[in-house]
Amino acid sequence: MPDVVEVAEDALSADPSAGEIRLPSQPSSARIARRLTQRQLQHRWMLPPELTQDAVLLVSELVGNAVLHAGAPAFGLRIRRRRGWIRIEVRDPSRALPCQLPVCAMDVTSGRGLFLVDTLADRWGVDLLPHGKRTWFDMRIAHRELRP
């Protein structure tokens, strides 16, 4: 497997809206995914900072779940847009469905990822694939804020 630094450099030069970006299932990949998301939403698409910050947080949660629970050497990240919406997807080879745990206290530091996704995203879900799953979330954006 390539060095994590090589993967990071390759990934950060890629366009996550043009195709899936493969990242190693390592905690450091969350940082790469956050940087890709911020660059795509705020710098390329010029979306509002608040939306970008929420999306960066949520992508970090989905990547964390893939790294901790999928048991695979790599996962895929893709960022899509269409009129009025962005979608961020994390694909991994595990067919185990994630479950949202009840969050009773806000000082909980583990198990709150899908709670945050459910709270901040307009919708989210999981698509079972022949060899794994795709966990995604959508966030609504005003059409006038979406620039080519």
mmCIF file with all atom_site columns, N, CA and C in Angstrom, residues 30 33-42 45 47-63 77 79 86-90 116-117 120-121 137-141:
data_model
loop_
_atom_site.group_PDB
_atom_site.id
_atom_site.type_symbol
_atom_site.label_atom_id
_atom_site.label_alt_id
_atom_site.label_comp_id
_atom_site.label_asym_id
_atom_site.label_entity_id
_atom_site.label_seq_id
_atom_site.pdbx_PDB_ins_code
_atom_site.Cartn_x
_atom_site.Cartn_y
_atom_site.Cartn_z
_atom_site.occupancy
_atom_site.B_iso_or_equiv
_atom_site.pdbx_formal_charge
_atom_site.auth_seq_id
_atom_site.auth_comp_id
_atom_site.auth_asym_id
_atom_site.auth_atom_id
_atom_site.pdbx_PDB_model_num
ATOM 1   N N  . ALA A 1 30  ? -9.223  11.159 7.930  1.00 0.00 ? 30  ALA A N  1
ATOM 2   C CA . ALA A 1 30  ? -10.289 12.109 8.271  1.00 0.00 ? 30  ALA A CA 1
ATOM 3   C C  . ALA A 1 30  ? -9.830  13.532 7.987  1.00 0.00 ? 30  ALA A C  1
ATOM 4   N N  . ALA A 1 33  ? -10.006 14.064 4.240  1.00 0.00 ? 33  ALA A N  1
ATOM 5   C CA . ALA A 1 33  ? -11.402 14.215 3.814  1.00 0.00 ? 33  ALA A CA 1
ATOM 6   C C  . ALA A 1 33  ? -11.951 15.588 4.191  1.00 0.00 ? 33  ALA A C  1
ATOM 7   N N  . ARG A 1 34  ? -11.597 16.077 5.364  1.00 0.00 ? 34  ARG A N  1
ATOM 8   C CA . ARG A 1 34  ? -12.044 17.413 5.769  1.00 0.00 ? 34  ARG A CA 1
ATOM 9   C C  . ARG A 1 34  ? -11.469 18.486 4.845  1.00 0.00 ? 34  ARG A C  1
ATOM 10  N N  . ARG A 1 35  ? -10.196 18.368 4.527  1.00 0.00 ? 35  ARG A N  1
ATOM 11  C CA . ARG A 1 35  ? -9.562  19.360 3.637  1.00 0.00 ? 35  ARG A CA 1
ATOM 12  C C  . ARG A 1 35  ? -10.172 19.317 2.240  1.00 0.00 ? 35  ARG A C  1
ATOM 13  N N  . LEU A 1 36  ? -10.428 18.119 1.731  1.00 0.00 ? 36  LEU A N  1
ATOM 14  C CA . LEU A 1 36  ? -11.063 17.991 0.415  1.00 0.00 ? 36  LEU A CA 1
ATOM 15  C C  . LEU A 1 36  ? -12.449 18.626 0.411  1.00 0.00 ? 36  LEU A C  1
ATOM 16  N N  . THR A 1 37  ? -13.205 18.373 1.463  1.00 0.00 ? 37  THR A N  1
ATOM 17  C CA . THR A 1 37  ? -14.563 18.909 1.563  1.00 0.00 ? 37  THR A CA 1
ATOM 18  C C  . THR A 1 37  ? -14.533 20.429 1.633  1.00 0.00 ? 37  THR A C  1
ATOM 19  N N  . GLN A 1 38  ? -13.676 20.963 2.472  1.00 0.00 ? 38  GLN A N  1
ATOM 20  C CA . GLN A 1 38  ? -13.597 22.416 2.601  1.00 0.00 ? 38  GLN A CA 1
ATOM 21  C C  . GLN A 1 38  ? -13.171 23.053 1.276  1.00 0.00 ? 38  GLN A C  1
ATOM 22  N N  . ARG A 1 39  ? -12.167 22.479 0.650  1.00 0.00 ? 39  ARG A N  1
ATOM 23  C CA . ARG A 1 39  ? -11.700 23.054 -0.615 1.00 0.00 ? 39  ARG A CA 1
ATOM 24  C C  . ARG A 1 39  ? -12.797 23.016 -1.666 1.00 0.00 ? 39  ARG A C  1
ATOM 25  N N  . GLN A 1 40  ? -13.511 21.897 -1.759 1.00 0.00 ? 40  GLN A N  1
ATOM 26  C CA . GLN A 1 40  ? -14.549 21.766 -2.776 1.00 0.00 ? 40  GLN A CA 1
ATOM 27  C C  . GLN A 1 40  ? -15.702 22.734 -2.533 1.00 0.00 ? 40  GLN A C  1
ATOM 28  N N  . LEU A 1 41  ? -16.208 22.768 -1.306 1.00 0.00 ? 41  LEU A N  1
ATOM 29  C CA . LEU A 1 41  ? -17.395 23.559 -1.015 1.00 0.00 ? 41  LEU A CA 1
ATOM 30  C C  . LEU A 1 41  ? -17.111 25.054 -0.937 1.00 0.00 ? 41  LEU A C  1
ATOM 31  N N  . GLN A 1 42  ? -16.091 25.412 -0.202 1.00 0.00 ? 42  GLN A N  1
ATOM 32  C CA . GLN A 1 42  ? -15.870 26.829 0.030  1.00 0.00 ? 42  GLN A CA 1
ATOM 33  C C  . GLN A 1 42  ? -15.046 27.485 -1.075 1.00 0.00 ? 42  GLN A C  1
ATOM 34  N N  . TRP A 1 45  ? -16.682 25.859 -5.058 1.00 0.00 ? 45  TRP A N  1
ATOM 35  C CA . TRP A 1 45  ? -18.098 26.139 -5.288 1.00 0.00 ? 45  TRP A CA 1
ATOM 36  C C  . TRP A 1 45  ? -18.558 27.409 -4.581 1.00 0.00 ? 45  TRP A C  1
ATOM 37  N N  . LEU A 1 47  ? -19.451 28.160 -1.535 1.00 0.00 ? 47  LEU A N  1
ATOM 38  C CA . LEU A 1 47  ? -20.629 28.024 -0.681 1.00 0.00 ? 47  LEU A CA 1
ATOM 39  C C  . LEU A 1 47  ? -20.373 28.715 0.662  1.00 0.00 ? 47  LEU A C  1
ATOM 40  N N  . PRO A 1 48  ? -21.427 29.030 1.391  1.00 0.00 ? 48  PRO A N  1
ATOM 41  C CA . PRO A 1 48  ? -21.271 29.762 2.656  1.00 0.00 ? 48  PRO A CA 1
ATOM 42  C C  . PRO A 1 48  ? -20.404 29.009 3.671  1.00 0.00 ? 48  PRO A C  1
ATOM 43  N N  . PRO A 1 49  ? -19.641 29.754 4.456  1.00 0.00 ? 49  PRO A N  1
ATOM 44  C CA . PRO A 1 49  ? -18.763 29.123 5.458  1.00 0.00 ? 49  PRO A CA 1
ATOM 45  C C  . PRO A 1 49  ? -19.518 28.248 6.461  1.00 0.00 ? 49  PRO A C  1
ATOM 46  N N  . GLU A 1 50  ? -20.737 28.644 6.851  1.00 0.00 ? 50  GLU A N  1
ATOM 47  C CA . GLU A 1 50  ? -21.489 27.863 7.835  1.00 0.00 ? 50  GLU A CA 1
ATOM 48  C C  . GLU A 1 50  ? -21.845 26.482 7.276  1.00 0.00 ? 50  GLU A C  1
ATOM 49  N N  . LEU A 1 51  ? -22.291 26.451 6.033  1.00 0.00 ? 51  LEU A N  1
ATOM 50  C CA . LEU A 1 51  ? -22.618 25.184 5.380  1.00 0.00 ? 51  LEU A CA 1
ATOM 51  C C  . LEU A 1 51  ? -21.364 24.326 5.258  1.00 0.00 ? 51  LEU A C  1
ATOM 52  N N  . THR A 1 52  ? -20.271 24.961 4.859  1.00 0.00 ? 52  THR A N  1
ATOM 53  C CA . THR A 1 52  ? -19.008 24.242 4.710  1.00 0.00 ? 52  THR A CA 1
ATOM 54  C C  . THR A 1 52  ? -18.555 23.653 6.038  1.00 0.00 ? 52  THR A C  1
ATOM 55  N N  . GLN A 1 53  ? -18.632 24.431 7.098  1.00 0.00 ? 53  GLN A N  1
ATOM 56  C CA . GLN A 1 53  ? -18.208 23.936 8.414  1.00 0.00 ? 53  GLN A CA 1
ATOM 57  C C  . GLN A 1 53  ? -19.030 22.726 8.846  1.00 0.00 ? 53  GLN A C  1
ATOM 58  N N  . ASP A 1 54  ? -20.340 22.783 8.641  1.00 0.00 ? 54  ASP A N  1
ATOM 59  C CA . ASP A 1 54  ? -21.189 21.643 9.003  1.00 0.00 ? 54  ASP A CA 1
ATOM 60  C C  . ASP A 1 54  ? -20.841 20.419 8.162  1.00 0.00 ? 54  ASP A C  1
ATOM 61  N N  . ALA A 1 55  ? -20.635 20.619 6.861  1.00 0.00 ? 55  ALA A N  1
ATOM 62  C CA . ALA A 1 55  ? -20.295 19.494 5.982  1.00 0.00 ? 55  ALA A CA 1
ATOM 63  C C  . ALA A 1 55  ? -18.948 18.890 6.359  1.00 0.00 ? 55  ALA A C  1
ATOM 64  N N  . VAL A 1 56  ? -17.990 19.714 6.718  1.00 0.00 ? 56  VAL A N  1
ATOM 65  C CA . VAL A 1 56  ? -16.665 19.235 7.131  1.00 0.00 ? 56  VAL A CA 1
ATOM 66  C C  . VAL A 1 56  ? -16.790 18.376 8.394  1.00 0.00 ? 56  VAL A C  1
ATOM 67  N N  . LEU A 1 57  ? -17.591 18.826 9.341  1.00 0.00 ? 57  LEU A N  1
ATOM 68  C CA . LEU A 1 57  ? -17.820 18.040 10.560 1.00 0.00 ? 57  LEU A CA 1
ATOM 69  C C  . LEU A 1 57  ? -18.465 16.695 10.228 1.00 0.00 ? 57  LEU A C  1
ATOM 70  N N  . LEU A 1 58  ? -19.486 16.717 9.373  1.00 0.00 ? 58  LEU A N  1
ATOM 71  C CA . LEU A 1 58  ? -20.208 15.480 9.069  1.00 0.00 ? 58  LEU A CA 1
ATOM 72  C C  . LEU A 1 58  ? -19.367 14.497 8.263  1.00 0.00 ? 58  LEU A C  1
ATOM 73  N N  . VAL A 1 59  ? -18.561 14.996 7.326  1.00 0.00 ? 59  VAL A N  1
ATOM 74  C CA . VAL A 1 59  ? -17.713 14.075 6.564  1.00 0.00 ? 59  VAL A CA 1
ATOM 75  C C  . VAL A 1 59  ? -16.707 13.415 7.505  1.00 0.00 ? 59  VAL A C  1
ATOM 76  N N  . SER A 1 60  ? -16.230 14.158 8.483  1.00 0.00 ? 60  SER A N  1
ATOM 77  C CA . SER A 1 60  ? -15.304 13.590 9.454  1.00 0.00 ? 60  SER A CA 1
ATOM 78  C C  . SER A 1 60  ? -15.962 12.457 10.246 1.00 0.00 ? 60  SER A C  1
ATOM 79  N N  . GLU A 1 61  ? -17.233 12.633 10.578 1.00 0.00 ? 61  GLU A N  1
ATOM 80  C CA . GLU A 1 61  ? -17.968 11.593 11.312 1.00 0.00 ? 61  GLU A CA 1
ATOM 81  C C  . GLU A 1 61  ? -18.143 10.336 10.453 1.00 0.00 ? 61  GLU A C  1
ATOM 82  N N  . LEU A 1 62  ? -18.521 10.512 9.178  1.00 0.00 ? 62  LEU A N  1
ATOM 83  C CA . LEU A 1 62  ? -18.703 9.338  8.303  1.00 0.00 ? 62  LEU A CA 1
ATOM 84  C C  . LEU A 1 62  ? -17.380 8.623  8.055  1.00 0.00 ? 62  LEU A C  1
ATOM 85  N N  . VAL A 1 63  ? -16.323 9.378  7.867  1.00 0.00 ? 63  VAL A N  1
ATOM 86  C CA . VAL A 1 63  ? -15.000 8.767  7.663  1.00 0.00 ? 63  VAL A CA 1
ATOM 87  C C  . VAL A 1 63  ? -14.578 8.032  8.932  1.00 0.00 ? 63  VAL A C  1
ATOM 88  N N  . LEU A 1 77  ? -14.477 8.360  -1.036 1.00 0.00 ? 77  LEU A N  1
ATOM 89  C CA . LEU A 1 77  ? -15.145 9.624  -0.743 1.00 0.00 ? 77  LEU A CA 1
ATOM 90  C C  . LEU A 1 77  ? -15.547 10.271 -2.052 1.00 0.00 ? 77  LEU A C  1
ATOM 91  N N  . ILE A 1 79  ? -18.006 13.771 -3.500 1.00 0.00 ? 79  ILE A N  1
ATOM 92  C CA . ILE A 1 79  ? -18.813 14.951 -3.210 1.00 0.00 ? 79  ILE A CA 1
ATOM 93  C C  . ILE A 1 79  ? -19.538 15.318 -4.498 1.00 0.00 ? 79  ILE A C  1
ATOM 94  N N  . ILE A 1 86  ? -26.100 19.574 -2.024 1.00 0.00 ? 86  ILE A N  1
ATOM 95  C CA . ILE A 1 86  ? -24.821 18.870 -2.121 1.00 0.00 ? 86  ILE A CA 1
ATOM 96  C C  . ILE A 1 86  ? -25.026 17.512 -1.457 1.00 0.00 ? 86  ILE A C  1
ATOM 97  N N  . ARG A 1 87  ? -24.282 16.525 -1.929 1.00 0.00 ? 87  ARG A N  1
ATOM 98  C CA . ARG A 1 87  ? -24.302 15.193 -1.324 1.00 0.00 ? 87  ARG A CA 1
ATOM 99  C C  . ARG A 1 87  ? -22.862 14.762 -1.110 1.00 0.00 ? 87  ARG A C  1
ATOM 100 N N  . ILE A 1 88  ? -22.596 14.265 0.076  1.00 0.00 ? 88  ILE A N  1
ATOM 101 C CA . ILE A 1 88  ? -21.284 13.700 0.383  1.00 0.00 ? 88  ILE A CA 1
ATOM 102 C C  . ILE A 1 88  ? -21.487 12.233 0.716  1.00 0.00 ? 88  ILE A C  1
ATOM 103 N N  . GLU A 1 89  ? -20.667 11.385 0.068  1.00 0.00 ? 89  GLU A N  1
ATOM 104 C CA . GLU A 1 89  ? -20.798 9.933  0.198  1.00 0.00 ? 89  GLU A CA 1
ATOM 105 C C  . GLU A 1 89  ? -19.480 9.322  0.666  1.00 0.00 ? 89  GLU A C  1
ATOM 106 N N  . VAL A 1 90  ? -19.594 8.356  1.549  1.00 0.00 ? 90  VAL A N  1
ATOM 107 C CA . VAL A 1 90  ? -18.449 7.548  1.962  1.00 0.00 ? 90  VAL A CA 1
ATOM 108 C C  . VAL A 1 90  ? -18.826 6.093  1.683  1.00 0.00 ? 90  VAL A C  1
ATOM 109 N N  . LEU A 1 116 ? -25.140 13.559 15.011 1.00 0.00 ? 116 LEU A N  1
ATOM 110 C CA . LEU A 1 116 ? -24.767 14.837 14.382 1.00 0.00 ? 116 LEU A CA 1
ATOM 111 C C  . LEU A 1 116 ? -25.220 14.882 12.926 1.00 0.00 ? 116 LEU A C  1
ATOM 112 N N  . VAL A 1 117 ? -25.020 13.787 12.209 1.00 0.00 ? 117 VAL A N  1
ATOM 113 C CA . VAL A 1 117 ? -25.451 13.730 10.804 1.00 0.00 ? 117 VAL A CA 1
ATOM 114 C C  . VAL A 1 117 ? -26.956 13.949 10.725 1.00 0.00 ? 117 VAL A C  1
ATOM 115 N N  . LEU A 1 120 ? -27.670 17.791 11.623 1.00 0.00 ? 120 LEU A N  1
ATOM 116 C CA . LEU A 1 120 ? -27.183 18.879 10.762 1.00 0.00 ? 120 LEU A CA 1
ATOM 117 C C  . LEU A 1 120 ? -27.503 18.699 9.280  1.00 0.00 ? 120 LEU A C  1
ATOM 118 N N  . ALA A 1 121 ? -27.640 17.470 8.828  1.00 0.00 ? 121 ALA A N  1
ATOM 119 C CA . ALA A 1 121 ? -27.948 17.234 7.414  1.00 0.00 ? 121 ALA A CA 1
ATOM 120 C C  . ALA A 1 121 ? -29.455 17.336 7.190  1.00 0.00 ? 121 ALA A C  1
ATOM 121 N N  . PHE A 1 137 ? -24.966 11.899 3.052  1.00 0.00 ? 137 PHE A N  1
ATOM 122 C CA . PHE A 1 137 ? -25.854 12.930 3.582  1.00 0.00 ? 137 PHE A CA 1
ATOM 123 C C  . PHE A 1 137 ? -26.011 14.021 2.538  1.00 0.00 ? 137 PHE A C  1
ATOM 124 N N  . ASP A 1 138 ? -27.174 14.649 2.575  1.00 0.00 ? 138 ASP A N  1
ATOM 125 C CA . ASP A 1 138 ? -27.504 15.769 1.691  1.00 0.00 ? 138 ASP A CA 1
ATOM 126 C C  . ASP A 1 138 ? -27.684 17.019 2.521  1.00 0.00 ? 138 ASP A C  1
ATOM 127 N N  . MET A 1 139 ? -27.250 18.135 1.960  1.00 0.00 ? 139 MET A N  1
ATOM 128 C CA . MET A 1 139 ? -27.484 19.439 2.575  1.00 0.00 ? 139 MET A CA 1
ATOM 129 C C  . MET A 1 139 ? -28.047 20.364 1.507  1.00 0.00 ? 139 MET A C  1
ATOM 130 N N  . ARG A 1 140 ? -29.096 21.069 1.870  1.00 0.00 ? 140 ARG A N  1
ATOM 131 C CA . ARG A 1 140 ? -29.754 21.993 0.946  1.00 0.00 ? 140 ARG A CA 1
ATOM 132 C C  . ARG A 1 140 ? -28.954 23.295 0.883  1.00 0.00 ? 140 ARG A C  1
ATOM 133 N N  . ILE A 1 141 ? -28.841 23.825 -0.334 1.00 0.00 ? 141 ILE A N  1
ATOM 134 C CA . ILE A 1 141 ? -28.229 25.135 -0.533 1.00 0.00 ? 141 ILE A CA 1
ATOM 135 C C  . ILE A 1 141 ? -29.148 25.951 -1.424 1.00 0.00 ? 141 ILE A C  1
#
